[in-house]
Coordinates of C-alpha atoms and ligand atoms in Angstrom, one line a residue:
Chain R
M1 CA 0.0 0.0 0.0
K2 CA 1.5 3.3 -1.1
R3 CA 0.3 5.8 1.5
I4 CA 0.6 9.5 1.9
L5 CA 0.1 11.0 5.4
V6 CA -1.1 14.6 5.5
G7 CA -1.0 16.6 8.7
I8 CA -3.7 19.2 9.2
K9 CA -4.5 21.8 11.8
R10 CA -7.7 23.6 12.8
V11 CA -7.1 27.3 12.9
V12 CA -9.1 30.6 13.0
D13 CA -10.1 31.2 9.4
Y14 CA -7.7 33.5 7.5
N15 CA -10.5 36.1 6.9
V16 CA -11.2 36.7 10.5
R17 CA -9.8 39.9 12.0
I18 CA -7.9 38.7 15.1
R19 CA -8.4 40.6 18.3
V20 CA -6.5 40.2 21.5
K21 CA -8.5 39.8 24.7
P22 CA -8.5 42.9 26.9
D23 CA -6.8 41.0 29.7
G24 CA -4.0 39.8 27.5
S25 CA -4.7 36.1 28.1
G26 CA -5.3 35.1 24.5
V27 CA -7.1 36.1 21.3
L28 CA -10.9 36.2 21.0
T29 CA -12.0 32.9 19.4
D30 CA -15.6 32.7 20.7
G31 CA -17.9 32.2 17.7
V32 CA -15.3 32.9 15.1
K33 CA -15.1 30.8 12.0
M34 CA -12.6 27.9 12.2
S35 CA -11.1 26.2 9.1
V36 CA -8.4 23.9 8.0
N37 CA -5.1 25.8 7.9
P38 CA -4.9 27.0 4.3
F39 CA -1.4 25.5 3.7
D40 CA -2.6 22.1 5.0
E41 CA -5.5 22.2 2.5
I42 CA -2.9 22.6 -0.2
A43 CA -0.9 19.7 1.2
L44 CA -4.0 17.5 1.1
E45 CA -4.9 18.7 -2.4
E46 CA -1.4 17.7 -3.6
A47 CA -1.8 14.2 -2.0
L48 CA -5.1 13.7 -3.7
R49 CA -3.7 14.7 -7.1
I50 CA -0.8 12.3 -6.6
K51 CA -3.3 9.5 -5.8
E52 CA -5.4 10.4 -8.8
R53 CA -2.4 10.1 -11.0
G54 CA -2.0 6.6 -9.7
A55 CA 1.2 7.3 -7.7
A56 CA -0.4 6.6 -4.3
D57 CA -3.1 4.2 -3.1
E58 CA -4.2 5.9 0.0
V59 CA -4.4 9.4 1.6
V60 CA -4.6 9.5 5.4
V61 CA -5.1 12.9 7.2
V62 CA -4.1 13.3 10.8
T63 CA -4.6 16.1 13.3
V64 CA -3.6 16.5 16.9
G65 CA -6.0 18.6 18.9
P66 CA -9.3 18.9 20.9
A67 CA -12.6 17.2 20.1
D68 CA -13.9 20.1 18.0
C69 CA -11.3 19.4 15.3
Q70 CA -13.6 16.8 13.9
P71 CA -15.5 19.0 11.4
Q72 CA -12.2 20.0 9.8
L73 CA -11.2 16.3 9.5
R74 CA -14.6 15.7 7.9
T75 CA -13.9 18.5 5.4
C76 CA -10.7 16.7 4.5
L77 CA -12.5 13.4 4.0
A78 CA -15.0 15.3 1.8
M79 CA -12.2 16.6 -0.2
G80 CA -11.2 13.0 -0.9
A81 CA -9.0 11.7 1.9
D82 CA -9.6 8.0 2.5
R83 CA -9.5 8.1 6.3
A84 CA -8.7 10.3 9.2
L85 CA -6.8 10.0 12.4
H86 CA -7.6 12.3 15.3
V87 CA -5.1 12.3 18.2
Q88 CA -7.4 13.9 20.7
T89 CA -5.9 16.2 23.4
D90 CA -7.1 19.3 25.1
T91 CA -3.5 20.4 25.9
P92 CA -2.1 22.5 23.1
L93 CA 1.1 20.8 22.0
E94 CA 4.3 22.6 21.0
P95 CA 5.6 21.8 17.5
L96 CA 8.3 19.3 18.8
A97 CA 5.6 17.4 20.6
T98 CA 3.3 17.4 17.5
A99 CA 6.3 16.2 15.5
G100 CA 6.7 13.4 18.0
V101 CA 3.1 12.3 17.6
L102 CA 3.5 12.3 13.9
R103 CA 6.7 10.3 14.2
T104 CA 4.8 7.6 16.2
L105 CA 2.0 7.5 13.6
I106 CA 4.5 7.1 10.8
E107 CA 5.7 3.9 12.6
R108 CA 2.1 2.6 12.3
E109 CA 1.2 3.9 8.9
Q110 CA 4.5 3.6 7.0
P111 CA 3.8 6.4 4.5
F112 CA 6.3 7.0 1.6
L113 CA 5.5 10.7 1.7
V114 CA 4.4 13.0 4.5
L115 CA 2.9 16.3 3.4
L116 CA 2.3 19.3 5.7
G117 CA 1.6 23.0 5.4
K118 CA 4.8 25.1 5.7
Q119 CA 3.2 26.9 8.7
A120 CA 0.0 27.3 10.5
I121 CA -1.5 30.7 10.2
D122 CA -2.3 31.0 14.0
D123 CA 1.0 30.4 15.7
D124 CA 3.1 31.1 12.5
N125 CA 5.8 28.8 14.0
G126 CA 6.7 26.9 10.8
Q127 CA 8.5 24.2 12.7
T128 CA 6.6 20.9 12.7
G129 CA 7.6 19.5 9.3
Q130 CA 11.3 20.1 9.8
M131 CA 11.2 18.7 13.3
L132 CA 9.4 15.6 12.1
A133 CA 12.0 15.1 9.4
A134 CA 14.8 15.3 12.0
L135 CA 13.1 12.9 14.4
W136 CA 12.5 10.5 11.6
D137 CA 16.0 11.0 10.3
R138 CA 14.6 11.5 6.8
P139 CA 15.0 14.3 4.1
Q140 CA 12.9 17.4 4.2
A141 CA 11.9 19.7 1.4
T142 CA 10.2 22.9 2.7
F143 CA 8.1 25.6 1.0
A144 CA 7.3 23.4 -2.0
S145 CA 5.8 25.0 -5.1
K146 CA 6.2 21.8 -7.3
I147 CA 6.6 18.1 -6.5
E148 CA 7.6 15.5 -9.0
L149 CA 7.7 11.9 -8.0
T150 CA 9.9 9.3 -9.6
E151 CA 10.8 5.8 -8.5
G152 CA 11.9 6.2 -4.8
K153 CA 12.7 9.9 -5.2
A154 CA 11.0 13.3 -5.3
Q155 CA 12.2 16.4 -7.1
V156 CA 10.9 19.4 -5.1
T157 CA 11.0 23.0 -6.2
R158 CA 11.1 25.3 -3.3
E159 CA 10.2 29.0 -2.9
V160 CA 13.3 30.5 -1.3
D161 CA 14.4 34.1 -0.8
A162 CA 16.7 33.9 -3.9
G163 CA 14.0 32.5 -6.2
L164 CA 13.3 28.9 -6.9
E165 CA 15.5 26.0 -5.6
T166 CA 15.2 22.4 -6.7
L167 CA 16.2 19.5 -4.5
E168 CA 16.1 15.8 -5.0
V169 CA 15.3 13.7 -2.0
D170 CA 15.1 10.0 -1.4
L171 CA 11.7 8.7 -0.2
P172 CA 10.3 8.5 2.3
A173 CA 10.5 12.2 3.0
V174 CA 8.7 15.1 4.6
V175 CA 7.6 17.9 2.2
T176 CA 6.0 21.2 3.5
V177 CA 4.0 23.1 1.0
D178 CA 3.7 26.7 -0.1
L179 CA 0.7 28.6 -1.5
R180 CA 1.5 28.3 -5.2
L181 CA 1.7 24.5 -5.3
N182 CA -1.9 24.1 -6.3
E183 CA -5.4 25.5 -5.8
P184 CA -7.5 23.2 -3.5
R185 CA -10.7 21.9 -4.9
Y186 CA -14.1 22.9 -3.6
V187 CA -16.1 20.4 -1.6
K188 CA -19.3 19.3 -3.2
L189 CA -22.5 18.4 -1.2
P190 CA -22.5 14.7 -2.2
D191 CA -18.9 14.4 -1.1
I192 CA -19.9 15.7 2.3
M193 CA -22.5 13.0 2.6
K194 CA -20.0 10.4 1.5
A195 CA -17.4 11.6 4.0
K196 CA -19.7 10.8 6.9
K197 CA -19.2 7.1 6.2
K198 CA -15.4 7.3 5.9
P199 CA -13.3 6.0 8.9
L200 CA -12.3 8.6 11.4
D201 CA -10.3 7.0 14.3
T202 CA -9.7 8.7 17.6
L203 CA -6.5 8.1 19.5
T204 CA -5.2 9.5 22.7
L205 CA -1.6 10.5 23.6
E206 CA -1.6 7.8 26.3
S207 CA -2.5 5.1 23.8
L208 CA 0.5 6.3 21.7
G209 CA 2.7 6.3 24.8
I210 CA 3.4 10.0 24.6
T211 CA 3.6 12.4 27.5
P212 CA 4.1 15.9 26.1
R213 CA 6.5 18.2 27.9
A214 CA 6.0 22.0 27.8
Q215 CA 9.2 23.9 27.3
L216 CA 7.6 27.2 26.6
K217 CA 5.2 29.3 28.6
T218 CA 3.1 32.2 27.1
L219 CA 3.2 35.1 29.5
R220 CA 1.0 37.5 27.6
Y221 CA -0.7 38.5 24.3
E222 CA -0.7 42.1 23.2
P223 CA -2.1 43.9 20.2
P224 CA 0.6 45.0 17.8
A225 CA 1.8 48.6 17.8
Q226 CA -0.5 50.7 15.7
R227 CA 0.7 53.0 12.9
S228 CA -0.6 56.5 13.3
K229 CA -3.2 57.6 10.8
G230 CA -1.7 59.3 7.7
V231 CA -2.8 62.1 5.4
R232 CA -4.3 62.2 2.0
V233 CA -2.5 64.0 -0.8
N234 CA -4.3 65.1 -4.0
D235 CA -1.9 64.4 -6.8
A236 CA 1.5 63.1 -7.8
A237 CA 3.1 66.6 -7.3
E238 CA 1.8 66.9 -3.8
L239 CA 2.9 63.4 -2.9
L240 CA 6.5 64.1 -4.1
A241 CA 6.5 67.4 -2.2
A242 CA 5.4 65.6 1.0
L243 CA 8.1 62.9 0.6
K244 CA 10.7 65.6 0.0
H245 CA 9.6 67.5 3.1
K246 CA 10.0 64.3 5.1
G247 CA 13.5 63.9 3.8
L248 CA 12.7 60.7 1.9
L249 CA 13.6 61.9 -1.6
Chain K
M1 CA 26.2 30.6 33.5
N2 CA 26.4 33.5 31.2
P3 CA 24.5 33.2 27.9
N4 CA 26.7 31.7 25.2
I5 CA 25.1 32.2 21.8
L6 CA 25.8 30.4 18.6
I7 CA 24.7 32.0 15.4
V8 CA 24.4 30.0 12.2
A9 CA 25.7 32.3 9.4
E10 CA 23.7 32.7 6.2
H11 CA 25.8 33.3 3.0
D12 CA 25.9 32.5 -0.7
G13 CA 29.4 31.0 -0.7
R14 CA 31.1 34.4 -1.2
T15 CA 29.3 37.0 0.9
L16 CA 27.8 36.9 4.4
S17 CA 24.2 37.9 4.3
V18 CA 23.2 41.0 6.2
A19 CA 20.8 38.8 8.0
T20 CA 23.8 37.4 10.0
A21 CA 24.7 40.9 11.2
K22 CA 21.1 41.3 12.3
C23 CA 21.2 38.0 14.2
V24 CA 24.3 39.3 16.0
A25 CA 22.5 42.5 16.8
C26 CA 19.7 40.4 18.4
A27 CA 22.2 38.2 20.3
T28 CA 24.0 41.2 21.7
T29 CA 20.7 42.4 23.3
V30 CA 20.9 39.4 25.6
T31 CA 22.7 40.6 28.7
D32 CA 26.4 39.4 29.1
A33 CA 26.1 37.1 26.1
A34 CA 29.2 35.7 24.4
V35 CA 28.6 35.5 20.6
T36 CA 30.0 32.9 18.2
V37 CA 29.2 32.8 14.5
V38 CA 29.5 29.4 12.8
I39 CA 30.0 29.2 9.1
C40 CA 29.3 26.0 7.2
A41 CA 30.8 26.3 3.7
A42 CA 32.8 24.5 1.1
D43 CA 35.5 27.2 1.5
A44 CA 35.0 29.5 4.5
T45 CA 38.2 31.6 4.4
D46 CA 36.7 34.9 3.1
L47 CA 33.4 34.4 4.9
A48 CA 35.2 33.9 8.2
Q49 CA 37.1 37.2 7.7
Q50 CA 33.8 39.0 7.0
A51 CA 32.2 37.5 10.1
A52 CA 35.2 38.3 12.3
T53 CA 34.7 42.0 11.7
L54 CA 31.1 42.1 13.0
A55 CA 31.0 44.1 16.2
G56 CA 30.2 41.9 19.3
V57 CA 31.3 38.6 17.8
G58 CA 33.9 36.9 20.0
T59 CA 34.6 33.8 18.0
V60 CA 34.1 32.6 14.4
L61 CA 33.9 28.9 13.9
T62 CA 34.4 27.5 10.4
V63 CA 33.2 24.1 9.2
E64 CA 34.5 23.3 5.7
H65 CA 33.0 20.4 3.7
P66 CA 32.0 20.1 0.0
V67 CA 28.4 19.3 1.1
H68 CA 28.1 22.8 2.3
A69 CA 28.5 24.3 -1.1
H70 CA 24.7 24.6 -1.0
P71 CA 22.7 25.2 2.1
L72 CA 21.1 21.8 2.7
A73 CA 19.2 21.9 6.0
A74 CA 19.8 18.2 6.7
A75 CA 23.5 18.5 6.4
I76 CA 23.9 21.7 8.3
A77 CA 21.6 20.7 11.1
A78 CA 23.5 17.5 11.8
Q79 CA 26.7 19.5 11.9
I80 CA 25.3 22.3 14.2
A81 CA 23.7 19.8 16.5
A82 CA 27.0 18.0 16.9
L83 CA 28.8 21.2 18.1
A84 CA 25.9 22.9 19.9
A85 CA 26.5 21.4 23.4
P86 CA 28.4 24.3 25.0
Y87 CA 25.9 26.9 23.8
T88 CA 22.8 28.2 25.7
H89 CA 21.2 29.6 22.5
V90 CA 21.4 28.8 18.8
F91 CA 20.1 31.5 16.5
G92 CA 19.6 31.9 12.8
P93 CA 17.8 34.4 10.6
S94 CA 14.1 34.2 9.9
S95 CA 14.8 33.9 6.2
T96 CA 13.9 30.9 4.1
F97 CA 17.4 29.6 5.0
G98 CA 16.9 29.9 8.7
K99 CA 13.2 28.8 8.6
D100 CA 14.2 25.6 6.8
L101 CA 17.2 24.9 9.0
M102 CA 16.6 25.9 12.6
P103 CA 13.6 23.7 13.5
R104 CA 15.6 20.7 12.3
I105 CA 18.4 21.7 14.7
A106 CA 16.0 22.2 17.5
A107 CA 14.5 18.7 17.0
L108 CA 18.0 17.1 16.9
L109 CA 18.7 18.9 20.2
K110 CA 15.3 17.8 21.5
T111 CA 14.6 21.4 22.5
V112 CA 12.2 24.3 21.9
Q113 CA 12.3 26.8 19.1
V114 CA 11.2 30.4 19.4
S115 CA 10.3 31.6 15.9
D116 CA 10.6 35.2 14.6
I117 CA 12.1 36.8 17.7
M118 CA 11.3 40.5 17.5
A119 CA 12.6 41.5 20.9
V120 CA 14.7 40.0 23.7
E121 CA 13.4 40.7 27.2
S122 CA 15.9 38.4 28.9
A123 CA 17.9 35.3 28.1
T124 CA 14.8 33.2 28.5
R125 CA 12.0 35.7 27.6
F126 CA 11.2 36.8 24.0
R127 CA 8.6 38.6 22.0
R128 CA 7.3 37.3 18.8
P129 CA 4.4 37.9 16.4
I130 CA 1.6 35.5 15.7
Y131 CA -1.6 35.6 13.6
A132 CA 0.2 37.4 10.7
G133 CA 1.4 40.0 13.2
N134 CA -2.1 40.7 14.6
A135 CA -0.9 39.8 18.1
V136 CA 2.4 39.8 19.8
L137 CA 3.3 37.1 22.3
T138 CA 5.7 37.2 25.2
V139 CA 7.1 33.7 25.9
E140 CA 9.3 32.3 28.5
V141 CA 11.5 29.3 27.9
L142 CA 11.2 26.9 30.8
D143 CA 13.6 24.8 32.9
G144 CA 16.9 26.1 31.5
A145 CA 16.2 24.5 28.1
Q146 CA 18.6 25.3 25.3
V147 CA 16.9 28.0 23.1
V148 CA 16.8 27.6 19.4
G149 CA 15.5 30.8 17.7
T150 CA 14.9 32.5 14.4
V151 CA 15.5 36.2 14.4
R152 CA 12.9 38.4 12.7
T153 CA 15.5 40.4 10.8
A154 CA 13.2 43.4 10.1
S155 CA 13.2 44.1 13.9
F156 CA 17.0 44.6 14.1
Q157 CA 19.6 46.9 12.6
P158 CA 22.8 45.1 11.5
V159 CA 25.7 45.5 13.9
A160 CA 28.6 47.7 12.7
G161 CA 31.9 46.4 11.4
G162 CA 35.3 47.0 13.1
G163 CA 35.4 43.9 15.3
S164 CA 38.2 41.4 15.3
A165 CA 36.9 38.0 16.4
H166 CA 39.2 35.1 16.7
I167 CA 38.7 32.5 14.0
E168 CA 38.8 28.7 14.7
A169 CA 38.3 25.8 12.4
A170 CA 36.0 23.1 13.7
A171 CA 36.3 19.6 12.2
P172 CA 33.3 18.4 10.2
V173 CA 32.4 15.8 12.8
V174 CA 29.5 14.1 11.1
E175 CA 29.1 12.2 7.9
P176 CA 26.6 14.3 5.9
P177 CA 23.4 12.6 4.9
H178 CA 23.2 11.5 1.3
H179 CA 19.4 11.4 1.0
T180 CA 19.1 15.1 0.0
R181 CA 20.8 16.5 -3.1
F182 CA 20.9 20.0 -4.5
V183 CA 19.8 20.2 -8.1
S184 CA 19.5 23.9 -9.1
V185 CA 18.6 27.4 -8.1
S186 CA 17.0 29.8 -10.5
A187 CA 17.9 33.1 -9.0
A188 CA 17.0 35.9 -11.2
R189 CA 20.2 38.0 -11.0
S190 CA 19.3 41.6 -11.0
D191 CA 21.2 44.9 -10.7
R192 CA 18.4 46.4 -8.6
P193 CA 18.8 46.7 -4.9
D194 CA 17.9 43.7 -2.8
L195 CA 14.3 43.7 -1.7
Q196 CA 15.2 42.7 1.9
S197 CA 17.7 45.4 2.5
A198 CA 16.7 48.2 0.2
A199 CA 15.9 51.6 1.7
R200 CA 13.1 52.2 -0.9
V201 CA 10.7 49.6 -2.3
V202 CA 8.1 50.1 -5.1
S203 CA 5.5 47.3 -4.8
G204 CA 2.7 46.4 -7.1
G205 CA -0.5 44.4 -6.8
R206 CA -3.2 42.7 -8.9
A207 CA -4.2 46.1 -10.3
L208 CA -1.1 46.0 -12.6
G209 CA -3.0 43.5 -14.7
S210 CA -0.1 42.0 -16.6
A211 CA 3.6 41.3 -16.5
E212 CA 4.0 43.9 -19.2
N213 CA 2.3 46.6 -17.1
F214 CA 4.4 45.6 -14.1
Q215 CA 7.4 47.0 -16.1
L216 CA 5.9 50.4 -15.2
L217 CA 7.0 49.8 -11.6
Y218 CA 10.5 48.7 -12.6
G219 CA 10.8 52.1 -14.4
L220 CA 9.7 54.0 -11.3
A221 CA 11.9 51.8 -9.1
D222 CA 15.0 52.5 -11.2
T223 CA 14.3 56.3 -11.0
L224 CA 14.1 56.0 -7.2
G225 CA 16.9 53.6 -6.8
A226 CA 14.4 51.3 -5.2
A227 CA 13.8 47.5 -5.1
V228 CA 10.6 46.0 -6.5
G229 CA 8.1 44.1 -4.5
A230 CA 4.7 42.5 -5.2
S231 CA 1.6 41.3 -3.5
R232 CA 0.7 37.6 -3.5
A233 CA -2.0 38.2 -6.1
A234 CA 0.5 39.8 -8.5
V235 CA 2.9 36.8 -8.0
D236 CA 0.1 34.2 -8.3
A237 CA -1.0 35.9 -11.6
G238 CA 2.5 35.7 -12.9
Y239 CA 3.1 39.4 -13.1
A240 CA 6.2 39.2 -10.9
P241 CA 8.5 36.3 -9.7
N242 CA 7.9 34.7 -6.3
E243 CA 11.0 36.1 -4.7
L244 CA 9.4 39.6 -4.9
Q245 CA 6.4 38.6 -2.7
V246 CA 6.0 40.7 0.4
G247 CA 4.0 39.6 3.4
Q248 CA 3.2 36.8 5.8
T249 CA 4.4 34.1 3.4
G250 CA 6.8 36.3 1.5
K251 CA 9.4 38.7 2.7
I252 CA 9.1 40.8 5.9
I253 CA 10.8 44.1 5.1
A254 CA 11.5 47.4 6.8
P255 CA 12.5 50.0 4.2
E256 CA 12.6 53.8 4.8
L257 CA 10.0 54.2 2.0
Y258 CA 7.4 51.7 0.8
L259 CA 5.1 52.5 -2.2
A260 CA 2.1 50.2 -2.4
I261 CA 0.6 50.6 -5.8
G262 CA -2.6 48.9 -6.7
I263 CA -2.4 46.8 -3.5
S264 CA -5.6 46.5 -1.4
G265 CA -3.8 46.0 2.0
A266 CA -4.9 42.5 3.1
I267 CA -3.6 41.6 6.6
Q268 CA -1.3 39.0 5.1
H269 CA 0.4 41.7 3.0
L270 CA 0.5 44.4 5.8
T271 CA 2.4 42.1 8.1
G272 CA 5.3 42.3 5.7
I273 CA 5.5 46.1 5.8
K274 CA 4.6 46.9 9.5
D275 CA 8.2 48.2 10.1
A276 CA 8.5 50.3 7.1
R277 CA 9.2 53.9 8.2
T278 CA 6.9 55.6 5.6
I279 CA 4.2 53.9 3.6
V280 CA 2.7 55.5 0.5
A281 CA -0.5 54.0 -1.0
I282 CA -1.8 54.6 -4.5
N283 CA -5.2 53.0 -5.0
K284 CA -8.3 54.0 -6.9
D285 CA -10.6 52.7 -4.1
P286 CA -10.8 55.4 -1.3
D287 CA -11.9 52.7 1.1
A288 CA -9.0 50.2 0.5
P289 CA -7.6 49.0 3.8
I290 CA -4.1 50.0 2.7
F291 CA -5.1 53.6 3.5
E292 CA -5.5 52.7 7.2
V293 CA -1.8 52.2 7.5
A294 CA -0.5 54.6 4.9
D295 CA 1.4 57.7 5.9
F296 CA 0.5 59.3 2.6
G297 CA -2.5 58.1 0.6
L298 CA -3.3 59.1 -3.0
V299 CA -6.6 58.0 -4.4
G300 CA -6.5 57.6 -8.2
D301 CA -5.7 55.4 -11.2
L302 CA -2.1 54.1 -11.0
F303 CA -1.9 54.1 -14.8
E304 CA -2.1 57.9 -14.7
I305 CA -0.3 58.5 -11.4
V306 CA 2.8 56.3 -12.0
P307 CA 3.7 58.0 -15.3
Q308 CA 3.2 61.4 -13.7
L309 CA 5.5 60.5 -10.8
Q310 CA 8.0 59.3 -13.4
K311 CA 7.9 62.5 -15.3
L312 CA 8.1 64.7 -12.2
L313 CA 11.1 62.8 -10.9
G314 CA 12.7 62.5 -14.3
Ligands
FAD1 C1 -2.4 31.9 4.1 C2 -2.4 33.2 3.3 C3 -1.1 33.8 3.1 C4 -1.0 34.9 2.4 N1 0.2 35.5 2.2 C5 0.3 36.7 1.5 C6 1.5 37.4 1.4 O1 2.6 37.0 1.9 N2 1.6 38.5 0.7 C7 0.4 39.1 0.1 O2 0.5 40.1 -0.5 N3 -0.7 38.4 0.2 C8 -0.8 37.2 0.9 N4 -2.0 36.6 0.9 C9 -3.1 37.1 0.0 C10 -3.9 38.2 0.6 O3 -5.0 37.8 1.4 C11 -4.5 39.0 -0.6 O4 -5.3 38.2 -1.4 C12 -3.5 39.7 -1.5 O5 -2.5 40.4 -0.7 C13 -4.2 40.6 -2.5 O6 -3.3 41.2 -3.4 P1 -3.6 42.6 -4.1 O7 -3.7 43.6 -3.0 O8 -2.6 42.8 -5.1 O9 -5.0 42.3 -4.8 P2 -6.4 42.9 -4.5 O10 -6.8 42.6 -3.1 O11 -7.3 42.4 -5.6 O12 -6.3 44.4 -4.6 C14 -6.1 45.2 -5.8 C15 -6.2 46.6 -5.5 O13 -5.9 47.4 -6.6 C16 -6.8 48.5 -6.7 N5 -6.8 48.9 -8.1 C17 -7.4 48.3 -9.1 N6 -7.2 49.0 -10.3 C18 -6.5 50.1 -10.0 C19 -5.9 51.1 -10.7 N7 -6.1 51.2 -12.0 N8 -5.2 52.1 -10.0 C20 -5.1 52.0 -8.7 N9 -5.6 51.0 -7.9 C21 -6.3 50.0 -8.6 C22 -8.1 48.0 -6.1 O14 -8.9 49.0 -5.6 C23 -7.6 47.0 -5.0 O15 -7.5 47.7 -3.8 C24 -2.2 35.4 1.7 C25 -3.4 34.8 1.8 C26 -3.5 33.7 2.6 C27 -4.8 33.0 2.7

């Protein structure tokens, strides 16, 4: 069985305007829309396309998080994933712990490819994929905008500061994906119905033998520094005069 | 124990990236820290000289091995993890180089990473942005854990030169992994200033409408001696190459002057320009969110305004 494992995270939807709680204890999440992290959706889409091309037999999605992650897993099943694994925990895990959980699941699932988003848009940590690759002692290719699979290998084009870099990695490997890799499909109603029948297994950290250790404590959340309101200028000449006045030209 | 900070240098084989000098700046804000810069390269001679002049650096370590001709995270991480034991902190820049590499190092060291450090409050306490910069966290590393960090380079000014650190060669202690091979890099070489360090940036959005029209901005940028940037929409549409993208998933920049032309000002874009000293917005929609952060806003059609600017400056 040629299997792809895709990690997903439930996050505040990217369209929501984030506000910090007045007491600095977190951000307001009551009643806000939650979604699959957009990068993870792209990772799943890529896995599905690889399967549709016949280069994989099964796509398994996994998330680590509280009980209310299940709607996002169902969305992934509706997109076309074959089954879902939910490692249920109410303790938010640090990326190293999440990578540890994924490492354990790899032992069970034996994927030839693990696809993750390059970052989650809530914590913006961008760590889990690389940490997983290290714990697994396998190659990593981050920020992918193109993935080509050949026998036992992957050629991955990466979006780096200089432009586009191409790496060749032996499989199995961890690839984290960037926005331009693909455009995820829309979920259709019949697929949502079908997804209800697909397997979704719930696991616990205890059943995997994992006791997460916190190495980082959040002391407070603050809103970012605000920029002061600017002025309107009426035309190009006025703009240049204003910039000259400020010593910028 | 005083903080002992190791910084992983970023370079292109010839020149040390300015991001390294910014990491040093971040490290020197940790009280009483000793700072070492490590250079993994095929030939580190010139790079070591450059690093040795950075003010505040005590030691430069060089690791020479042919595998380091290209920055492969798997190879560098194994090397850094092997020599990290004496250090309390291991820092790298929050560039694609550092973002790729540092978490792999942290996992090999079984320790925590603090991403995008924007300020240091103490050796264990840091501030970092989350939610595309819509909130700022203060975090504390617990139980004396070794700290791996990426430094948000837009938050720090590079340290000056004039230093004279001592240079030491470290033996490449680990057999580099063979499972990852460099194939190519398609860096568009340009004579224009580098987007990440330019004092002025002219940036265009979806409104430009085509790669051809985008050339308008190159003209304006050349007149101003500016770098060119782009929104994600402009890059996705193929008007500009990916390395020009500014924002949450592109480059985070802090120029003196940023001109946003035909860019609406989505939060994911704004997070990339929060530290710009002056933001100018040119947009035909008076209600575009970009005007909420712009120091100077001009409502109008870019296809009229940009040629006018060009002419007035010419
Ligand atoms: C996970 C995620 C990450 C993202 N990361 C980034 C990122 O790093 N960087 C980024 O930029 N975006 C990012 N985005 C996308 C972002 O949400 C916006 O979609 C994008 O920034 C919009 O680009 P734009 O402003 O060019 O286009 P639009 O929003 O379409 O704006 C075009 C603007 O041009 C104006 N206009 C049109 N014609 C003219 C004219 N003739 N003259 C003057 N003005 C005109 C319009 O009024 C409008 O305001 C991300 C999105 C997601 C979901």
